[in-house]
PDB file of C-alpha atoms and ligand atoms in Angstrom:
ATOM      1  CA  MET A   6      65.591 111.672 123.967  1.00  0.00           C
ATOM      2  CA  VAL A   7      63.700 112.161 120.686  1.00  0.00           C
ATOM      3  CA  ASP A   8      61.037 109.850 119.254  1.00  0.00           C
ATOM      4  CA  THR A   9      61.587 108.857 115.611  1.00  0.00           C
ATOM      5  CA  SER A  10      58.750 106.315 115.428  1.00  0.00           C
ATOM      6  CA  VAL A  11      55.771 106.854 113.126  1.00  0.00           C
ATOM      7  CA  ARG A  12      52.558 104.991 112.513  1.00  0.00           C
ATOM      8  CA  PHE A  13      52.029 104.371 108.799  1.00  0.00           C
ATOM      9  CA  SER A  14      48.701 102.690 108.082  1.00  0.00           C
ATOM     10  CA  ASP A  15      48.868  99.326 109.903  1.00  0.00           C
ATOM     11  CA  LEU A  16      52.596  99.538 110.599  1.00  0.00           C
ATOM     12  CA  LEU A  17      54.421 101.079 113.534  1.00  0.00           C
ATOM     13  CA  LEU A  18      57.816 102.034 112.092  1.00  0.00           C
ATOM     14  CA  ASP A  19      60.838 102.639 114.381  1.00  0.00           C
ATOM     15  CA  ASN A  20      61.701 105.506 112.067  1.00  0.00           C
ATOM     16  CA  PRO A  21      60.224 106.862 108.810  1.00  0.00           C
ATOM     17  CA  VAL A  22      63.197 105.939 106.597  1.00  0.00           C
ATOM     18  CA  VAL A  23      62.377 103.396 103.890  1.00  0.00           C
ATOM     19  CA  PRO A  24      64.653 102.529 100.935  1.00  0.00           C
ATOM     20  CA  ALA A  25      62.711 102.986  97.710  1.00  0.00           C
ATOM     21  CA  SER A  26      61.823 100.185  95.349  1.00  0.00           C
ATOM     22  CA  GLY A  27      64.373  99.555  92.624  1.00  0.00           C
ATOM     23  CA  THR A  28      67.279 100.924  94.636  1.00  0.00           C
ATOM     24  CA  PHE A  29      67.480  98.175  97.271  1.00  0.00           C
ATOM     25  CA  GLY A  30      66.735  94.925  95.429  1.00  0.00           C
ATOM     26  CA  TYR A  31      65.343  92.513  98.018  1.00  0.00           C
ATOM     27  CA  GLY A  32      67.787  93.847 100.630  1.00  0.00           C
ATOM     28  CA  LYS A  33      70.338  91.023 100.409  1.00  0.00           C
ATOM     29  CA  GLU A  34      73.354  92.985  99.125  1.00  0.00           C
ATOM     30  CA  TYR A  35      72.780  95.759 101.684  1.00  0.00           C
ATOM     31  CA  ALA A  36      72.381  93.234 104.510  1.00  0.00           C
ATOM     32  CA  GLU A  37      75.966  92.190 103.780  1.00  0.00           C
ATOM     33  CA  LEU A  38      77.077  95.779 104.543  1.00  0.00           C
ATOM     34  CA  TYR A  39      75.010  96.621 107.650  1.00  0.00           C
ATOM     35  CA  ASP A  40      72.117  95.389 109.776  1.00  0.00           C
ATOM     36  CA  ILE A  41      69.165  96.518 107.669  1.00  0.00           C
ATOM     37  CA  ASN A  42      66.784  95.901 110.592  1.00  0.00           C
ATOM     38  CA  LEU A  43      67.518  99.491 111.615  1.00  0.00           C
ATOM     39  CA  LEU A  44      65.378 100.665 108.672  1.00  0.00           C
ATOM     40  CA  GLY A  45      61.731 101.599 109.168  1.00  0.00           C
ATOM     41  CA  SER A  46      61.066  99.046 106.422  1.00  0.00           C
ATOM     42  CA  PHE A  47      62.055  98.756 102.747  1.00  0.00           C
ATOM     43  CA  SER A  48      60.174  98.519  99.488  1.00  0.00           C
ATOM     44  CA  PHE A  49      61.421  95.674  97.346  1.00  0.00           C
ATOM     45  CA  LYS A  50      62.016  95.650  93.583  1.00  0.00           C
ATOM     46  CA  GLY A  51      58.877  96.032  91.479  1.00  0.00           C
ATOM     47  CA  THR A  52      57.639  92.475  91.030  1.00  0.00           C
ATOM     48  CA  THR A  53      55.551  91.225  88.134  1.00  0.00           C
ATOM     49  CA  LEU A  54      53.531  88.066  87.526  1.00  0.00           C
ATOM     50  CA  THR A  55      56.217  86.572  85.280  1.00  0.00           C
ATOM     51  CA  PRO A  56      60.028  87.058  85.316  1.00  0.00           C
ATOM     52  CA  ARG A  57      61.367  90.007  83.325  1.00  0.00           C
ATOM     53  CA  PHE A  58      64.836  90.529  81.888  1.00  0.00           C
ATOM     54  CA  GLY A  59      64.257  94.292  81.607  1.00  0.00           C
ATOM     55  CA  ASN A  60      65.182  96.744  78.863  1.00  0.00           C
ATOM     56  CA  PRO A  61      68.218  96.555  76.563  1.00  0.00           C
ATOM     57  CA  THR A  62      71.324  98.462  77.696  1.00  0.00           C
ATOM     58  CA  PRO A  63      72.400 101.240  78.093  1.00  0.00           C
ATOM     59  CA  ARG A  64      69.782 101.737  80.799  1.00  0.00           C
ATOM     60  CA  ILE A  65      71.518 104.412  82.869  1.00  0.00           C
ATOM     61  CA  ALA A  66      72.535 107.998  82.104  1.00  0.00           C
ATOM     62  CA  ASP A  67      74.423 110.382  84.359  1.00  0.00           C
ATOM     63  CA  CYS A  68      72.944 113.835  85.021  1.00  0.00           C
ATOM     64  CA  THR A  69      73.784 116.870  87.114  1.00  0.00           C
ATOM     65  CA  SER A  70      72.549 116.071  90.641  1.00  0.00           C
ATOM     66  CA  GLY A  71      70.820 112.885  89.564  1.00  0.00           C
ATOM     67  CA  MET A  72      70.520 110.052  87.077  1.00  0.00           C
ATOM     68  CA  ILE A  73      68.182 108.545  84.492  1.00  0.00           C
ATOM     69  CA  ASN A  74      67.240 104.862  84.589  1.00  0.00           C
ATOM     70  CA  SER A  75      65.377 102.718  82.125  1.00  0.00           C
ATOM     71  CA  VAL A  76      65.649  99.355  83.850  1.00  0.00           C
ATOM     72  CA  GLY A  77      62.297  98.065  82.613  1.00  0.00           C
ATOM     73  CA  LEU A  78      61.211  96.189  85.735  1.00  0.00           C
ATOM     74  CA  GLN A  79      63.857  93.471  85.731  1.00  0.00           C
ATOM     75  CA  ASN A  80      62.751  90.982  88.389  1.00  0.00           C
ATOM     76  CA  PRO A  81      62.522  87.204  88.950  1.00  0.00           C
ATOM     77  CA  GLY A  82      58.690  87.098  88.925  1.00  0.00           C
ATOM     78  CA  VAL A  83      56.236  86.500  91.757  1.00  0.00           C
ATOM     79  CA  GLU A  84      56.695  82.735  91.957  1.00  0.00           C
ATOM     80  CA  GLU A  85      60.449  82.964  92.563  1.00  0.00           C
ATOM     81  CA  VAL A  86      59.975  85.882  94.974  1.00  0.00           C
ATOM     82  CA  LEU A  87      57.462  83.919  97.074  1.00  0.00           C
ATOM     83  CA  HIS A  88      59.266  80.599  97.093  1.00  0.00           C
ATOM     84  CA  SER A  89      62.897  81.599  97.196  1.00  0.00           C
ATOM     85  CA  VAL A  90      63.581  85.330  97.702  1.00  0.00           C
ATOM     86  CA  LEU A  91      61.259  86.101 100.624  1.00  0.00           C
ATOM     87  CA  PRO A  92      62.050  82.941 102.639  1.00  0.00           C
ATOM     88  CA  GLU A  93      65.741  83.868 102.329  1.00  0.00           C
ATOM     89  CA  MET A  94      64.978  87.511 103.201  1.00  0.00           C
ATOM     90  CA  ARG A  95      63.382  86.454 106.486  1.00  0.00           C
ATOM     91  CA  GLY A  96      66.841  85.275 107.550  1.00  0.00           C
ATOM     92  CA  TYR A  97      68.266  88.821 107.450  1.00  0.00           C
ATOM     93  CA  PHE A  98      65.228  91.144 107.723  1.00  0.00           C
ATOM     94  CA  HIS A  99      62.801  90.652 110.580  1.00  0.00           C
ATOM     95  CA  LYS A 100      60.341  93.501 110.044  1.00  0.00           C
ATOM     96  CA  LYS A 101      57.409  93.785 107.689  1.00  0.00           C
ATOM     97  CA  VAL A 102      58.461  94.601 104.142  1.00  0.00           C
ATOM     98  CA  ILE A 103      56.716  96.680 101.486  1.00  0.00           C
ATOM     99  CA  ALA A 104      55.882  94.649  98.378  1.00  0.00           C
ATOM    100  CA  ASN A 105      56.154  96.734  95.205  1.00  0.00           C
ATOM    101  CA  VAL A 106      53.838  95.300  92.548  1.00  0.00           C
ATOM    102  CA  CYS A 107      53.781  96.128  88.843  1.00  0.00           C
ATOM    103  CA  GLY A 108      51.650  94.897  85.989  1.00  0.00           C
ATOM    104  CA  PHE A 109      50.474  95.287  82.426  1.00  0.00           C
ATOM    105  CA  SER A 110      46.752  94.755  82.996  1.00  0.00           C
ATOM    106  CA  ILE A 111      44.398  95.082  85.956  1.00  0.00           C
ATOM    107  CA  GLU A 112      44.208  91.284  86.145  1.00  0.00           C
ATOM    108  CA  GLU A 113      47.990  91.051  86.408  1.00  0.00           C
ATOM    109  CA  TYR A 114      48.155  93.674  89.156  1.00  0.00           C
ATOM    110  CA  VAL A 115      45.422  91.849  91.061  1.00  0.00           C
ATOM    111  CA  GLU A 116      46.949  88.398  90.756  1.00  0.00           C
ATOM    112  CA  THR A 117      50.475  89.501  91.708  1.00  0.00           C
ATOM    113  CA  ALA A 118      49.207  91.620  94.615  1.00  0.00           C
ATOM    114  CA  ARG A 119      46.948  88.818  95.858  1.00  0.00           C
ATOM    115  CA  ARG A 120      49.771  86.310  95.915  1.00  0.00           C
ATOM    116  CA  LEU A 121      52.266  88.644  97.566  1.00  0.00           C
ATOM    117  CA  SER A 122      49.691  89.747 100.145  1.00  0.00           C
ATOM    118  CA  GLU A 123      49.506  86.189 101.433  1.00  0.00           C
ATOM    119  CA  ASP A 124      53.182  86.171 102.394  1.00  0.00           C
ATOM    120  CA  GLU A 125      53.771  86.642 106.127  1.00  0.00           C
ATOM    121  CA  SER A 126      56.628  89.158 105.580  1.00  0.00           C
ATOM    122  CA  VAL A 127      54.530  91.602 103.572  1.00  0.00           C
ATOM    123  CA  GLY A 128      53.116  94.502 105.620  1.00  0.00           C
ATOM    124  CA  ILE A 129      51.914  96.817 102.848  1.00  0.00           C
ATOM    125  CA  LEU A 130      51.454  96.459  99.108  1.00  0.00           C
ATOM    126  CA  GLU A 131      52.846  99.319  97.044  1.00  0.00           C
ATOM    127  CA  ILE A 132      51.081  99.233  93.688  1.00  0.00           C
ATOM    128  CA  ASN A 133      53.380 100.784  91.123  1.00  0.00           C
ATOM    129  CA  ILE A 134      51.211 102.636  88.602  1.00  0.00           C
ATOM    130  CA  SER A 135      54.085 104.953  87.782  1.00  0.00           C
ATOM    131  CA  CYS A 136      56.962 103.091  86.058  1.00  0.00           C
ATOM    132  CA  PRO A 137      57.913 105.211  83.003  1.00  0.00           C
ATOM    133  CA  ASN A 138      60.049 102.483  81.414  1.00  0.00           C
ATOM    134  CA  VAL A 139      57.501 100.001  80.086  1.00  0.00           C
ATOM    135  CA  GLN A 140      54.813 100.213  77.420  1.00  0.00           C
ATOM    136  CA  HIS A 141      51.147  99.445  78.169  1.00  0.00           C
ATOM    137  CA  GLY A 142      51.742  99.074  81.928  1.00  0.00           C
ATOM    138  CA  GLY A 143      53.097 101.022  84.854  1.00  0.00           C
ATOM    139  CA  MET A 144      52.729 104.728  84.185  1.00  0.00           C
ATOM    140  CA  SER A 145      49.839 104.354  81.741  1.00  0.00           C
ATOM    141  CA  PHE A 146      47.664 103.411  84.763  1.00  0.00           C
ATOM    142  CA  GLY A 147      48.969 106.317  86.822  1.00  0.00           C
ATOM    143  CA  THR A 148      48.319 109.111  84.328  1.00  0.00           C
ATOM    144  CA  ASP A 149      44.611 108.355  83.901  1.00  0.00           C
ATOM    145  CA  GLU A 150      42.201 108.965  86.792  1.00  0.00           C
ATOM    146  CA  LYS A 151      39.743 106.274  85.725  1.00  0.00           C
ATOM    147  CA  MET A 152      42.461 103.633  85.333  1.00  0.00           C
ATOM    148  CA  ALA A 153      44.016 104.604  88.653  1.00  0.00           C
ATOM    149  CA  TYR A 154      40.631 104.235  90.332  1.00  0.00           C
ATOM    150  CA  GLU A 155      39.926 100.896  88.639  1.00  0.00           C
ATOM    151  CA  VAL A 156      43.253  99.278  89.489  1.00  0.00           C
ATOM    152  CA  THR A 157      43.053 100.504  93.091  1.00  0.00           C
ATOM    153  CA  ARG A 158      39.542  99.176  93.543  1.00  0.00           C
ATOM    154  CA  ALA A 159      40.334  95.832  91.925  1.00  0.00           C
ATOM    155  CA  VAL A 160      43.450  95.276  94.069  1.00  0.00           C
ATOM    156  CA  LYS A 161      41.671  96.393  97.245  1.00  0.00           C
ATOM    157  CA  ARG A 162      38.919  93.849  96.633  1.00  0.00           C
ATOM    158  CA  ALA A 163      41.455  91.057  96.212  1.00  0.00           C
ATOM    159  CA  VAL A 164      43.699  91.591  99.256  1.00  0.00           C
ATOM    160  CA  LYS A 165      43.381  91.974 103.018  1.00  0.00           C
ATOM    161  CA  LYS A 166      46.578  94.010 103.581  1.00  0.00           C
ATOM    162  CA  PRO A 167      46.900  97.805 103.230  1.00  0.00           C
ATOM    163  CA  VAL A 168      47.273  99.067  99.673  1.00  0.00           C
ATOM    164  CA  MET A 169      49.500 102.033  98.847  1.00  0.00           C
ATOM    165  CA  MET A 170      49.412 103.418  95.294  1.00  0.00           C
ATOM    166  CA  LYS A 171      52.731 104.709  93.917  1.00  0.00           C
ATOM    167  CA  LEU A 172      52.107 107.826  91.849  1.00  0.00           C
ATOM    168  CA  THR A 173      53.892 109.422  88.916  1.00  0.00           C
ATOM    169  CA  PRO A 174      54.879 113.084  88.604  1.00  0.00           C
ATOM    170  CA  ASN A 175      54.301 112.674  84.864  1.00  0.00           C
ATOM    171  CA  ALA A 176      50.509 112.757  85.329  1.00  0.00           C
ATOM    172  CA  PRO A 177      48.833 116.000  84.211  1.00  0.00           C
ATOM    173  CA  ASP A 178      47.618 116.532  87.806  1.00  0.00           C
ATOM    174  CA  ILE A 179      49.002 114.201  90.487  1.00  0.00           C
ATOM    175  CA  CYS A 180      46.386 115.416  93.000  1.00  0.00           C
ATOM    176  CA  ARG A 181      43.530 114.156  90.840  1.00  0.00           C
ATOM    177  CA  ILE A 182      45.214 110.754  90.555  1.00  0.00           C
ATOM    178  CA  ALA A 183      45.775 110.654  94.329  1.00  0.00           C
ATOM    179  CA  LYS A 184      42.083 111.443  94.876  1.00  0.00           C
ATOM    180  CA  ALA A 185      41.037 108.749  92.383  1.00  0.00           C
ATOM    181  CA  CYS A 186      43.147 106.227  94.324  1.00  0.00           C
ATOM    182  CA  GLU A 187      41.636 107.330  97.630  1.00  0.00           C
ATOM    183  CA  ASP A 188      38.145 107.009  96.122  1.00  0.00           C
ATOM    184  CA  GLY A 189      39.102 103.530  94.906  1.00  0.00           C
ATOM    185  CA  GLY A 190      39.867 102.526  98.494  1.00  0.00           C
ATOM    186  CA  ALA A 191      43.647 103.073  98.748  1.00  0.00           C
ATOM    187  CA  ASP A 192      45.001 103.072 102.310  1.00  0.00           C
ATOM    188  CA  ALA A 193      47.964 105.296 101.362  1.00  0.00           C
ATOM    189  CA  VAL A 194      49.817 106.853  98.443  1.00  0.00           C
ATOM    190  CA  SER A 195      53.538 107.083  97.754  1.00  0.00           C
ATOM    191  CA  LEU A 196      55.059 109.805  95.573  1.00  0.00           C
ATOM    192  CA  ILE A 197      56.923 110.696  93.466  1.00  0.00           C
ATOM    193  CA  ASN A 198      58.287 108.094  91.083  1.00  0.00           C
ATOM    194  CA  THR A 199      60.785 109.387  88.499  1.00  0.00           C
ATOM    195  CA  LEU A 200      60.300 112.200  85.999  1.00  0.00           C
ATOM    196  CA  LEU A 201      60.525 111.278  82.331  1.00  0.00           C
ATOM    197  CA  GLY A 202      63.813 112.583  80.932  1.00  0.00           C
ATOM    198  CA  MET A 203      66.564 111.934  78.385  1.00  0.00           C
ATOM    199  CA  ARG A 204      70.211 112.667  77.512  1.00  0.00           C
ATOM    200  CA  ILE A 205      71.938 112.843  74.120  1.00  0.00           C
ATOM    201  CA  ASP A 206      75.552 111.770  73.614  1.00  0.00           C
ATOM    202  CA  LEU A 207      77.366 114.639  71.891  1.00  0.00           C
ATOM    203  CA  LYS A 208      79.851 112.402  70.089  1.00  0.00           C
ATOM    204  CA  SER A 209      77.395 109.904  68.592  1.00  0.00           C
ATOM    205  CA  LYS A 210      74.586 112.494  68.536  1.00  0.00           C
ATOM    206  CA  ARG A 211      72.222 109.716  69.633  1.00  0.00           C
ATOM    207  CA  PRO A 212      70.198 109.294  72.834  1.00  0.00           C
ATOM    208  CA  VAL A 213      72.323 107.790  75.646  1.00  0.00           C
ATOM    209  CA  ILE A 214      69.559 105.414  76.802  1.00  0.00           C
ATOM    210  CA  HIS A 215      68.689 102.544  74.442  1.00  0.00           C
ATOM    211  CA  ASN A 216      64.965 103.191  74.972  1.00  0.00           C
ATOM    212  CA  ILE A 217      65.622 106.933  74.396  1.00  0.00           C
ATOM    213  CA  LYS A 218      63.835 108.118  77.541  1.00  0.00           C
ATOM    214  CA  GLY A 219      63.947 107.051  81.179  1.00  0.00           C
ATOM    215  CA  GLY A 220      63.095 108.130  84.713  1.00  0.00           C
ATOM    216  CA  PHE A 221      65.074 111.030  86.196  1.00  0.00           C
ATOM    217  CA  SER A 222      65.715 110.939  89.962  1.00  0.00           C
ATOM    218  CA  GLY A 223      68.164 112.284  92.539  1.00  0.00           C
ATOM    219  CA  PRO A 224      68.663 115.458  94.599  1.00  0.00           C
ATOM    220  CA  ALA A 225      67.681 117.703  91.636  1.00  0.00           C
ATOM    221  CA  VAL A 226      64.046 116.523  91.877  1.00  0.00           C
ATOM    222  CA  PHE A 227      63.655 117.111  95.636  1.00  0.00           C
ATOM    223  CA  PRO A 228      61.882 120.520  95.400  1.00  0.00           C
ATOM    224  CA  ILE A 229      59.424 119.125  92.836  1.00  0.00           C
ATOM    225  CA  ALA A 230      58.707 116.056  94.978  1.00  0.00           C
ATOM    226  CA  LEU A 231      58.272 118.232  98.059  1.00  0.00           C
ATOM    227  CA  ARG A 232      55.790 120.481  96.239  1.00  0.00           C
ATOM    228  CA  MET A 233      53.781 117.475  95.065  1.00  0.00           C
ATOM    229  CA  VAL A 234      53.685 115.920  98.557  1.00  0.00           C
ATOM    230  CA  TYR A 235      52.537 119.315  99.882  1.00  0.00           C
ATOM    231  CA  ASP A 236      49.749 119.513  97.266  1.00  0.00           C
ATOM    232  CA  VAL A 237      48.611 115.903  97.697  1.00  0.00           C
ATOM    233  CA  TYR A 238      48.482 116.391 101.490  1.00  0.00           C
ATOM    234  CA  ASN A 239      45.909 119.142 100.812  1.00  0.00           C
ATOM    235  CA  THR A 240      43.878 116.783  98.627  1.00  0.00           C
ATOM    236  CA  VAL A 241      43.601 113.399 100.400  1.00  0.00           C
ATOM    237  CA  ARG A 242      43.171 112.165 103.972  1.00  0.00           C
ATOM    238  CA  ILE A 243      45.143 108.943 103.605  1.00  0.00           C
ATOM    239  CA  PRO A 244      48.838 108.876 104.648  1.00  0.00           C
ATOM    240  CA  ILE A 245      51.589 109.776 102.200  1.00  0.00           C
ATOM    241  CA  MET A 246      54.987 108.150 101.790  1.00  0.00           C
ATOM    242  CA  GLY A 247      57.084 110.964 100.314  1.00  0.00           C
ATOM    243  CA  MET A 248      60.081 110.391  98.066  1.00  0.00           C
ATOM    244  CA  GLY A 249      62.150 112.066  95.384  1.00  0.00           C
ATOM    245  CA  GLY A 250      65.742 113.158  95.845  1.00  0.00           C
ATOM    246  CA  VAL A 251      65.820 112.607  99.607  1.00  0.00           C
ATOM    247  CA  SER A 252      69.417 112.246 100.741  1.00  0.00           C
ATOM    248  CA  SER A 253      69.735 113.593 104.295  1.00  0.00           C
ATOM    249  CA  ALA A 254      68.022 113.623 107.692  1.00  0.00           C
ATOM    250  CA  GLU A 255      67.109 117.259 107.021  1.00  0.00           C
ATOM    251  CA  ASP A 256      65.361 116.222 103.761  1.00  0.00           C
ATOM    252  CA  VAL A 257      63.349 113.644 105.741  1.00  0.00           C
ATOM    253  CA  ILE A 258      62.182 116.315 108.201  1.00  0.00           C
ATOM    254  CA  GLU A 259      61.314 118.687 105.335  1.00  0.00           C
ATOM    255  CA  MET A 260      59.269 115.982 103.557  1.00  0.00           C
ATOM    256  CA  MET A 261      57.363 115.308 106.778  1.00  0.00           C
ATOM    257  CA  LEU A 262      56.656 119.016 107.297  1.00  0.00           C
ATOM    258  CA  ALA A 263      55.183 119.014 103.767  1.00  0.00           C
ATOM    259  CA  GLY A 264      52.856 116.145 104.698  1.00  0.00           C
ATOM    260  CA  ALA A 265      54.678 112.816 104.441  1.00  0.00           C
ATOM    261  CA  THR A 266      54.155 110.287 107.241  1.00  0.00           C
ATOM    262  CA  ALA A 267      57.143 108.225 106.088  1.00  0.00           C
ATOM    263  CA  VAL A 268      59.901 108.921 103.591  1.00  0.00           C
ATOM    264  CA  GLN A 269      61.520 106.757 100.928  1.00  0.00           C
ATOM    265  CA  VAL A 270      65.157 107.158  99.932  1.00  0.00           C
ATOM    266  CA  GLY A 271      66.053 106.045  96.409  1.00  0.00           C
ATOM    267  CA  THR A 272      68.928 107.290  94.281  1.00  0.00           C
ATOM    268  CA  ALA A 273      71.037 108.142  97.351  1.00  0.00           C
ATOM    269  CA  ASN A 274      71.398 104.367  98.004  1.00  0.00           C
ATOM    270  CA  LEU A 275      73.029 103.903  94.613  1.00  0.00           C
ATOM    271  CA  LYS A 276      75.606 106.616  95.286  1.00  0.00           C
ATOM    272  CA  ASN A 277      76.277 105.547  98.869  1.00  0.00           C
ATOM    273  CA  PRO A 278      75.050 102.118 100.022  1.00  0.00           C
ATOM    274  CA  TYR A 279      75.144 103.367 103.635  1.00  0.00           C
ATOM    275  CA  ALA A 280      72.880 106.370 102.842  1.00  0.00           C
ATOM    276  CA  CYS A 281      69.816 105.114 104.767  1.00  0.00           C
ATOM    277  CA  LYS A 282      71.903 103.994 107.751  1.00  0.00           C
ATOM    278  CA  GLU A 283      73.569 107.411 107.914  1.00  0.00           C
ATOM    279  CA  ILE A 284      70.250 109.267 107.560  1.00  0.00           C
ATOM    280  CA  ILE A 285      68.742 107.233 110.434  1.00  0.00           C
ATOM    281  CA  GLU A 286      71.815 107.822 112.611  1.00  0.00           C
ATOM    282  CA  ASN A 287      71.706 111.568 111.849  1.00  0.00           C
ATOM    283  CA  LEU A 288      67.962 111.963 112.487  1.00  0.00           C
ATOM    284  CA  PRO A 289      68.060 112.435 116.304  1.00  0.00           C
ATOM    285  CA  LYS A 290      70.712 115.155 116.028  1.00  0.00           C
ATOM    286  CA  ALA A 291      68.840 116.946 113.228  1.00  0.00           C
ATOM    287  CA  MET A 292      65.576 116.683 115.204  1.00  0.00           C
ATOM    288  CA  SER A 293      67.196 118.193 118.309  1.00  0.00           C
ATOM    289  CA  PHE A 294      68.743 120.986 116.235  1.00  0.00           C
ATOM    290  CA  TYR A 295      65.327 121.938 114.812  1.00  0.00           C
ATOM    291  CA  GLY A 296      63.452 121.487 118.093  1.00  0.00           C
ATOM    292  CA  VAL A 297      61.544 118.354 117.066  1.00  0.00           C
ATOM    293  CA  ASP A 298      60.806 115.919 119.941  1.00  0.00           C
ATOM    294  CA  ARG A 299      58.508 113.569 118.089  1.00  0.00           C
ATOM    295  CA  LEU A 300      58.513 113.058 114.313  1.00  0.00           C
ATOM    296  CA  GLN A 301      54.880 111.945 114.232  1.00  0.00           C
ATOM    297  CA  ASN A 302      53.888 115.430 115.461  1.00  0.00           C
ATOM    298  CA  ILE A 303      55.395 117.382 112.564  1.00  0.00           C
ATOM    299  CA  ILE A 304      53.536 115.679 109.707  1.00  0.00           C
ATOM    300  CA  GLY A 305      52.071 118.462 107.563  1.00  0.00           C
ATOM    301  CA  GLU A 306      53.135 121.183 109.987  1.00  0.00           C
ATOM    302  CA  ALA A 307      54.180 123.484 107.112  1.00  0.00           C
ATOM    303  CA  HIS A 308      50.516 123.870 106.122  1.00  0.00           C
TER     304      HIS A 308
HETATM  305  C1  SIN B  16      62.294 100.253  86.274  1.00  0.00           C
HETATM  306  O1  SIN B  16      62.470  99.072  86.602  1.00  0.00           O
HETATM  307  O2  SIN B  16      62.276 100.601  85.079  1.00  0.00           O
HETATM  308  C2  SIN B  16      62.103 101.309  87.316  1.00  0.00           C
HETATM  309  C3  SIN B  16      60.857 101.107  88.073  1.00  0.00           C
HETATM  310  C4  SIN B  16      60.030 102.330  88.218  1.00  0.00           C
HETATM  311  O3  SIN B  16      60.435 103.437  87.844  1.00  0.00           O
HETATM  312  O4  SIN B  16      58.912 102.235  88.725  1.00  0.00           O
END
């Protein structure tokens, strides 16, 4: 009998598998396919202070072993999430959820995080300073050490729940950003968000994505994500939620060996809506095959 449970900050997760923000909505569509209570938790769609329609289409481009998205933080806004979405979610998901928060100013991050933190279903706040698809917000906070520190500190002062900062691989040095977040009081970091990329349509000779560039994700980025988790583990003492191209139980184990305490699964959900369920079901067998009794014990073992 293997033990898949992990402690992540304040949360004891039955297993480390967590669908990534933006690939799982607020869980409702997936709950129609399987009992999503088997997940460790899930991170809901990046939520902003006011509703957002998102970017003009096309927003998606196909790539070898991955995809590019430029969704632009489409979401119903914090008010609707608190008063309608989360009360409904409690009917089909009975664990603590991860609230992904995005903003365009420190004040907006603080206000949205503060309001979401007061909801009983929210276990951890994931502060998204890494969205590559909006101007003046998201990634602009996550590529600048001072801004990353400031937003972390401001959110930490405003909320009582654990704060996890979601980092971008597009920063010049992700380790310095992780350290700035830790210095600002972050309880955890999650990484990596998508890598800025683009495609050009050969017939029209124009960029495929309306906004020209978008975030590249999928199995192709896994080695890059793994390397960054490995490096950040050497830099900070707070727990890491690793993500980037994870699509199998073996990938989860590899991410944990690199230093992740829990692991988010993103693009794989869009290709196969049962991806997380299958990964969780395959974990015990993969653990036995590689001689792992307890997942919590292998965190950072590759170092
Ligand atoms: C988006 O909505 O554009 C994706 C969110 C993100 O990459 O953080």
